[in-house]
């Protein structure tokens, strides 16, 4: 379901986020695969400007707890909202309200990002058909693939500065 922009901005307000600050949403399915703390740390190191991160951990309690552990250690200019499993419509609203989406190459979330016109970075966390999906999406210019978690912050910053690349996506 496509949510209009005004409704999605309300989702940011509900969690105390400003629609005027760059927002990144991270979600990787119900399993919450990937190194979310590493991603958040890399994002924090990549900018001195305010940034907001919505981390949707799905049912992954270890991921949720690991993010809670680092929350007090990340710089104050980075706001982090940690969420567990949320409804798909709510996730779509956060994707819509974000400036960039970080996810895995499953079927649904990247497709939703494409429909919403959101720049997307795929995590290199799954093999098999999802790896094939990622390679195809990248070949079509719809996504970038992140190969090293430590580099994702720089990758995000470069993509956020490249309006032509975002428009192509």
Coordinates of N, CA and C in Angstrom, one line a residue:
X1 N 0.8 -1.2 0.0 CA 0.0 0.0 0.0 C 0.9 1.3 0.0
X2 N 0.5 2.2 -0.9 CA 1.3 3.4 -0.9 C 0.6 4.4 0.0
X3 N 1.4 5.0 0.9 CA 0.9 6.0 1.9 C 1.3 7.4 1.4
X4 N 0.4 8.3 1.5 CA 0.8 9.7 1.0 C 1.8 10.3 1.9
X5 N 2.5 11.2 1.4 CA 3.7 11.8 2.0 C 3.3 12.5 3.4
X6 N 2.2 13.2 3.4 CA 1.8 13.8 4.7 C 1.5 12.8 5.8
X7 N 0.9 11.7 5.4 CA 0.6 10.7 6.4 C 1.9 10.1 6.9
X8 N 2.8 9.8 6.0 CA 4.1 9.2 6.5 C 4.9 10.2 7.3
X9 N 4.8 11.5 7.1 CA 5.5 12.5 7.9 C 4.9 12.4 9.4
X10 N 3.7 12.1 9.5 CA 3.0 12.0 10.8 C 3.7 10.9 11.6
X11 N 4.1 9.8 10.9 CA 4.8 8.7 11.6 C 6.1 9.2 12.2
X12 N 6.8 10.1 11.5 CA 8.0 10.6 12.1 C 7.7 11.5 13.3
X13 N 6.7 12.3 13.2 CA 6.3 13.1 14.4 C 5.9 12.3 15.6
X14 N 5.2 11.2 15.4 CA 4.8 10.3 16.5 C 6.0 9.8 17.3
X15 N 7.1 9.6 16.6 CA 8.3 9.1 17.4 C 9.3 10.2 17.7
X16 N 8.8 11.5 17.6 CA 9.6 12.6 18.0 C 10.7 13.0 17.0
X17 N 10.5 12.6 15.7 CA 11.5 12.9 14.7 C 11.0 14.1 13.9
X18 N 11.9 14.9 13.3 CA 11.5 16.0 12.5 C 11.6 15.6 11.0
X19 N 10.5 16.0 10.2 CA 10.5 15.8 8.8 C 11.6 16.5 8.1
X20 N 12.2 17.5 8.7 CA 13.2 18.4 8.1 C 14.7 17.8 8.2
X21 N 14.8 16.7 9.0 CA 16.2 16.1 9.2 C 16.3 14.8 8.4
X22 N 17.4 14.6 7.8 CA 17.6 13.4 7.0 C 17.3 12.2 7.8
X23 N 16.5 11.3 7.3 CA 16.1 10.1 8.0 C 16.4 8.9 7.2
X24 N 16.9 7.9 7.8 CA 17.2 6.6 7.2 C 16.4 5.5 7.9
X25 N 15.8 4.7 7.1 CA 15.1 3.5 7.7 C 15.8 2.3 7.4
X26 N 16.0 1.4 8.4 CA 16.7 0.1 8.3 C 15.7 -0.9 8.6
X27 N 15.5 -1.9 7.7 CA 14.6 -3.0 8.0 C 15.1 -4.2 7.2
X28 N 15.1 -5.4 7.7 CA 15.5 -6.5 6.9 C 14.7 -7.8 7.2
X29 N 13.4 -7.6 7.1 CA 12.5 -8.7 7.2 C 12.2 -9.0 8.7
X30 N 11.3 -10.0 8.8 CA 10.9 -10.4 10.2 C 12.0 -10.9 11.0
X31 N 13.1 -11.4 10.3 CA 14.2 -12.0 11.1 C 15.2 -10.9 11.5
X32 N 15.1 -9.7 10.9 CA 16.0 -8.6 11.3 C 17.5 -9.0 11.1
X33 N 17.8 -9.5 9.9 CA 19.2 -10.0 9.7 C 20.1 -8.8 9.3
X34 N 21.4 -9.0 9.6 CA 22.3 -7.9 9.3 C 22.9 -7.4 10.6
X35 N 23.9 -6.5 10.5 CA 24.6 -5.9 11.6 C 24.1 -4.5 11.9
X36 N 22.9 -4.4 12.4 CA 22.3 -3.1 12.7 C 23.2 -2.2 13.5
X37 N 23.8 -2.6 14.6 CA 24.6 -1.8 15.4 C 25.8 -1.2 14.6
X38 N 26.4 -2.1 13.7 CA 27.5 -1.7 12.8 C 27.0 -0.7 11.8
X39 N 25.8 -0.8 11.3 CA 25.3 0.1 10.3 C 25.1 1.5 11.0
X40 N 24.4 1.5 12.2 CA 24.2 2.7 12.9 C 25.5 3.4 13.3
X41 N 26.5 2.7 13.7 CA 27.8 3.2 14.1 C 28.4 3.8 12.8
X42 N 28.4 3.2 11.7 CA 29.0 3.7 10.5 C 28.2 4.9 10.0
X43 N 26.9 5.0 10.1 CA 26.1 6.2 9.8 C 26.6 7.3 10.7
X44 N 26.7 7.1 12.0 CA 27.1 8.1 12.9 C 28.5 8.7 12.6
X45 N 29.4 7.8 12.2 CA 30.7 8.3 11.9 C 30.8 9.0 10.6
X46 N 29.8 8.9 9.7 CA 29.9 9.4 8.4 C 29.4 10.9 8.3
X47 N 28.8 11.4 9.4 CA 28.3 12.8 9.3 C 28.4 13.5 10.6
X48 N 28.5 14.8 10.6 CA 28.4 15.6 11.8 C 27.1 16.4 11.8
X49 N 26.3 16.2 10.8 CA 25.0 16.8 10.7 C 24.0 15.9 11.4
X50 N 22.9 16.6 11.8 CA 21.8 15.7 12.4 C 21.3 14.7 11.5
X51 N 21.0 13.5 12.0 CA 20.4 12.4 11.2 C 19.5 11.6 12.2
X52 N 18.5 11.1 11.6 CA 17.5 10.2 12.3 C 17.5 8.9 11.7
X53 N 17.5 7.8 12.5 CA 17.6 6.5 12.1 C 16.4 5.7 12.7
X54 N 15.6 5.1 11.9 CA 14.5 4.2 12.3 C 15.1 2.8 12.1
X55 N 15.3 2.0 13.1 CA 15.8 0.6 13.0 C 14.7 -0.3 13.3
X56 N 14.2 -1.0 12.3 CA 13.1 -2.0 12.6 C 13.7 -3.4 12.6
X57 N 13.8 -3.9 13.8 CA 14.5 -5.2 14.0 C 13.6 -6.4 13.8
X58 N 12.4 -6.3 13.5 CA 11.5 -7.4 13.3 C 11.4 -8.2 14.6
X59 N 11.5 -9.5 14.6 CA 11.4 -10.3 15.8 C 12.7 -10.7 16.4
X60 N 13.8 -10.0 15.9 CA 15.1 -10.3 16.3 C 15.4 -9.5 17.6
X61 N 15.2 -10.2 18.7 CA 15.4 -9.6 20.1 C 16.9 -9.3 20.3
X62 N 17.8 -10.1 19.8 CA 19.3 -9.8 20.0 C 19.7 -8.5 19.3
X63 N 19.1 -8.3 18.1 CA 19.4 -7.1 17.3 C 18.9 -5.9 18.1
X64 N 17.7 -6.0 18.6 CA 17.0 -4.9 19.4 C 17.9 -4.6 20.6
X65 N 18.3 -5.6 21.3 CA 19.1 -5.4 22.5 C 20.5 -4.8 22.2
X66 N 21.1 -5.3 21.1 CA 22.4 -4.7 20.7 C 22.3 -3.3 20.4
X67 N 21.2 -2.9 19.7 CA 21.0 -1.4 19.4 C 20.8 -0.6 20.7
X68 N 20.0 -1.2 21.6 CA 19.8 -0.5 22.9 C 21.2 -0.3 23.6
X69 N 22.1 -1.2 23.5 CA 23.4 -1.1 24.2 C 24.2 0.0 23.6
X70 N 24.1 0.2 22.3 CA 24.9 1.3 21.7 C 24.3 2.7 21.7
X71 N 23.0 2.7 22.0 CA 22.2 3.9 21.8 C 22.8 5.1 22.6
X72 N 23.3 4.8 23.8 CA 23.8 5.9 24.6 C 25.3 6.3 24.2
X73 N 25.9 5.4 23.3 CA 27.2 5.7 22.9 C 27.3 6.5 21.6
X74 N 26.2 6.5 20.8 CA 26.3 7.2 19.5 C 26.2 8.7 19.8
X75 N 26.8 9.5 18.9 CA 26.8 11.0 19.1 C 25.3 11.5 19.2
X76 N 25.2 12.6 19.9 CA 23.9 13.2 20.2 C 23.2 13.7 18.9
X77 N 23.9 14.0 17.8 CA 23.3 14.5 16.6 C 22.6 13.4 15.8
X78 N 22.8 12.1 16.3 CA 22.1 11.0 15.7 C 21.0 10.5 16.6
X79 N 19.7 10.6 16.1 CA 18.6 10.1 16.9 C 18.3 8.7 16.4
X80 N 18.1 7.8 17.3 CA 17.9 6.4 16.9 C 16.6 5.9 17.5
X81 N 15.7 5.5 16.7 CA 14.4 4.9 17.2 C 14.5 3.4 16.9
X82 N 14.5 2.6 17.9 CA 14.6 1.1 17.8 C 13.2 0.5 17.9
X83 N 12.8 -0.3 16.9 CA 11.5 -0.9 16.9 C 11.6 -2.4 16.7
X84 N 10.7 -3.1 17.2 CA 10.6 -4.6 17.0 C 9.7 -4.8 15.7
X85 N 9.0 -5.8 15.8 CA 8.1 -6.1 14.6 C 7.0 -5.1 14.5
X86 N 6.8 -4.5 13.3 CA 5.7 -3.6 13.1 C 4.9 -4.0 11.9
X87 N 3.7 -3.5 11.8 CA 2.8 -3.8 10.7 C 3.4 -3.3 9.4
X88 N 3.1 -4.0 8.3 CA 3.7 -3.6 7.0 C 3.3 -2.2 6.6
X89 N 2.1 -1.8 6.9 CA 1.6 -0.4 6.5 C 2.5 0.6 7.3
X90 N 2.8 0.3 8.5 CA 3.6 1.2 9.3 C 5.0 1.3 8.7
X91 N 5.6 0.2 8.3 CA 6.9 0.1 7.7 C 6.9 1.0 6.4
X92 N 5.9 0.8 5.6 CA 5.8 1.5 4.4 C 5.8 3.0 4.6
X93 N 5.1 3.4 5.7 CA 5.0 4.8 6.1 C 6.4 5.4 6.4
X94 N 7.2 4.6 7.2 CA 8.5 5.0 7.5 C 9.4 5.1 6.3
X95 N 9.3 4.1 5.4 CA 10.1 4.1 4.1 C 9.7 5.4 3.4
X96 N 8.4 5.7 3.3 CA 8.0 6.9 2.5 C 8.5 8.1 3.1
X97 N 8.6 8.2 4.5 CA 9.0 9.4 5.2 C 10.5 9.6 5.2
X98 N 11.2 8.5 4.8 CA 12.7 8.5 4.9 C 13.3 9.1 3.6
X99 N 14.6 9.5 3.8 CA 15.3 9.9 2.6 C 16.0 8.8 1.9
X100 N 16.2 7.7 2.7 CA 16.9 6.5 2.1 C 16.5 5.3 2.9
X101 N 16.5 4.1 2.2 CA 16.1 2.9 2.9 C 17.2 1.8 2.8
X102 N 17.5 1.2 3.9 CA 18.5 0.1 3.9 C 17.8 -1.2 4.2
X103 N 17.9 -2.2 3.4 CA 17.2 -3.4 3.6 C 17.9 -4.6 3.0
X104 N 17.3 -5.8 3.0 CA 17.9 -6.9 2.3 C 17.1 -7.1 1.0
X105 N 17.6 -8.0 0.2 CA 17.0 -8.2 -1.2 C 15.9 -9.2 -1.2
X106 N 15.0 -9.2 -0.2 CA 13.8 -10.0 -0.3 C 12.9 -9.5 -1.4
X107 N 11.8 -10.0 -1.5 CA 10.8 -9.6 -2.5 C 10.1 -8.3 -2.2
X108 N 9.5 -8.2 -1.1 CA 8.6 -7.1 -0.8 C 9.2 -5.8 -0.5
X109 N 10.1 -5.7 0.4 CA 10.6 -4.4 0.8 C 11.3 -3.6 -0.3
X110 N 12.2 -4.2 -1.0 CA 12.8 -3.4 -2.1 C 11.7 -3.0 -3.1
X111 N 10.8 -3.8 -3.5 CA 9.7 -3.4 -4.4 C 8.9 -2.2 -3.9
X112 N 8.6 -2.2 -2.6 CA 7.9 -1.1 -2.0 C 8.7 0.2 -2.1
X113 N 10.0 0.1 -1.9 CA 10.9 1.2 -2.0 C 10.9 1.7 -3.4
X114 N 10.9 0.8 -4.4 CA 11.0 1.2 -5.8 C 9.7 2.0 -6.2
X115 N 8.5 1.5 -5.7 CA 7.3 2.1 -6.0 C 7.2 3.5 -5.4
X116 N 7.8 3.6 -4.2 CA 7.8 4.9 -3.4 C 8.9 5.8 -4.0
X117 N 9.8 5.3 -4.8 CA 10.9 6.2 -5.4 C 11.9 6.5 -4.3
X118 N 12.2 5.6 -3.4 CA 13.2 5.8 -2.4 C 14.5 5.2 -2.8
X119 N 15.6 6.0 -2.6 CA 16.9 5.4 -2.8 C 17.1 4.3 -1.8
X120 N 17.7 3.2 -2.3 CA 17.8 2.0 -1.5 C 19.2 1.4 -1.6
X121 N 19.7 1.0 -0.4 CA 20.9 0.2 -0.3 C 20.6 -1.2 0.2
X122 N 21.0 -2.2 -0.5 CA 20.8 -3.5 -0.1 C 22.0 -4.1 0.7
X123 N 21.6 -4.8 1.8 CA 22.7 -5.4 2.6 C 23.0 -6.7 2.0
X124 N 24.3 -7.1 2.0 CA 24.8 -8.3 1.5 C 24.7 -9.4 2.5
X125 N 23.5 -9.8 2.9 CA 23.4 -10.7 4.0 C 22.8 -12.1 3.7
X126 N 22.3 -12.3 2.5 CA 21.6 -13.5 2.1 C 22.1 -14.0 0.8
X127 N 22.1 -15.4 0.7 CA 22.6 -15.9 -0.6 C 21.3 -16.5 -1.3
X128 N 21.5 -17.2 -2.4 CA 20.4 -17.8 -3.1 C 19.7 -16.8 -3.9
X129 N 18.3 -16.9 -4.0 CA 17.5 -16.1 -4.8 C 17.6 -14.6 -4.4
X130 N 17.8 -14.3 -3.1 CA 17.9 -12.9 -2.7 C 19.2 -12.3 -3.3
X131 N 20.3 -13.0 -3.4 CA 21.5 -12.5 -4.0 C 21.3 -12.2 -5.4
X132 N 20.5 -13.1 -6.1 CA 20.2 -12.9 -7.5 C 19.3 -11.7 -7.7
X133 N 18.4 -11.5 -6.8 CA 17.5 -10.3 -6.8 C 18.4 -9.1 -6.7
X134 N 19.3 -9.1 -5.7 CA 20.2 -7.9 -5.5 C 21.0 -7.6 -6.7
X135 N 21.6 -8.6 -7.3 CA 22.4 -8.4 -8.5 C 21.5 -7.8 -9.7
X136 N 20.3 -8.3 -9.8 CA 19.4 -7.8 -10.9 C 19.0 -6.4 -10.6
X137 N 18.6 -6.1 -9.3 CA 18.2 -4.7 -9.0 C 19.4 -3.7 -9.2
X138 N 20.6 -4.2 -8.9 CA 21.8 -3.3 -9.0 C 22.0 -3.1 -10.5
X139 N 21.9 -4.1 -11.3 CA 22.2 -4.1 -12.8 C 21.2 -3.1 -13.4
X140 N 19.9 -3.1 -12.9 CA 18.9 -2.2 -13.4 C 19.0 -0.8 -12.9
X141 N 20.0 -0.6 -12.0 CA 20.2 0.8 -11.4 C 19.2 1.2 -10.3
X142 N 18.5 0.2 -9.8 CA 17.5 0.5 -8.8 C 18.0 0.6 -7.4
X143 N 19.2 0.0 -7.1 CA 19.8 0.0 -5.8 C 21.3 0.0 -5.9
X144 N 21.9 0.2 -4.7 CA 23.3 0.0 -4.5 C 23.4 -1.2 -3.5
X145 N 24.4 -2.0 -3.6 CA 24.7 -3.1 -2.7 C 25.8 -2.7 -1.8
X146 N 25.6 -2.9 -0.5 CA 26.6 -2.7 0.5 C 27.4 -4.0 0.7
X147 N 28.7 -4.0 0.6 CA 29.5 -5.2 0.8 C 30.2 -5.2 2.1
X148 N 30.5 -4.0 2.7 CA 31.2 -3.9 4.0 C 30.4 -2.9 4.9
X149 N 29.9 -3.5 6.0 CA 29.1 -2.7 7.0 C 29.8 -1.4 7.3
X150 N 31.1 -1.4 7.6 CA 31.9 -0.2 8.0 C 31.8 0.9 7.0
X151 N 31.5 0.5 5.7 CA 31.5 1.5 4.6 C 30.1 2.1 4.3
X152 N 29.1 1.6 5.0 CA 27.7 2.0 4.6 C 27.5 3.4 4.9
X153 N 28.1 4.0 5.9 CA 27.8 5.4 6.3 C 28.3 6.3 5.1
X154 N 29.5 6.0 4.6 CA 30.0 6.8 3.5 C 29.2 6.6 2.2
X155 N 28.7 5.4 2.0 CA 27.9 5.0 0.9 C 26.6 5.8 1.0
X156 N 26.0 5.9 2.1 CA 24.7 6.6 2.4 C 25.0 8.1 2.1
X157 N 26.0 8.7 2.6 CA 26.3 10.1 2.4 C 26.5 10.4 0.9
X158 N 27.3 9.6 0.2 CA 27.5 9.8 -1.2 C 26.2 9.8 -2.0
X159 N 25.3 8.8 -1.6 CA 24.1 8.7 -2.3 C 23.1 9.8 -2.0
X160 N 23.1 10.3 -0.7 CA 22.3 11.4 -0.4 C 22.7 12.7 -1.1
X161 N 24.0 12.8 -1.4 CA 24.5 14.0 -2.1 C 24.3 14.0 -3.6
X162 N 24.1 12.8 -4.1 CA 24.0 12.6 -5.6 C 22.5 12.6 -6.0
X163 N 22.0 13.7 -6.3 CA 20.5 13.8 -6.6 C 20.2 13.1 -8.0
X164 N 21.2 13.2 -8.9 CA 21.0 12.5 -10.2 C 20.8 11.0 -10.0
X165 N 21.7 10.4 -9.1 CA 21.7 9.0 -8.9 C 20.4 8.6 -8.1
X166 N 19.9 9.5 -7.2 CA 18.7 9.2 -6.5 C 17.5 9.2 -7.5
X167 N 17.5 10.2 -8.4 CA 16.4 10.3 -9.4 C 16.4 9.0 -10.3
X168 N 17.6 8.5 -10.7 CA 17.7 7.3 -11.5 C 17.1 6.1 -10.8
X169 N 17.3 6.1 -9.5 CA 16.8 4.9 -8.7 C 15.3 5.0 -8.7

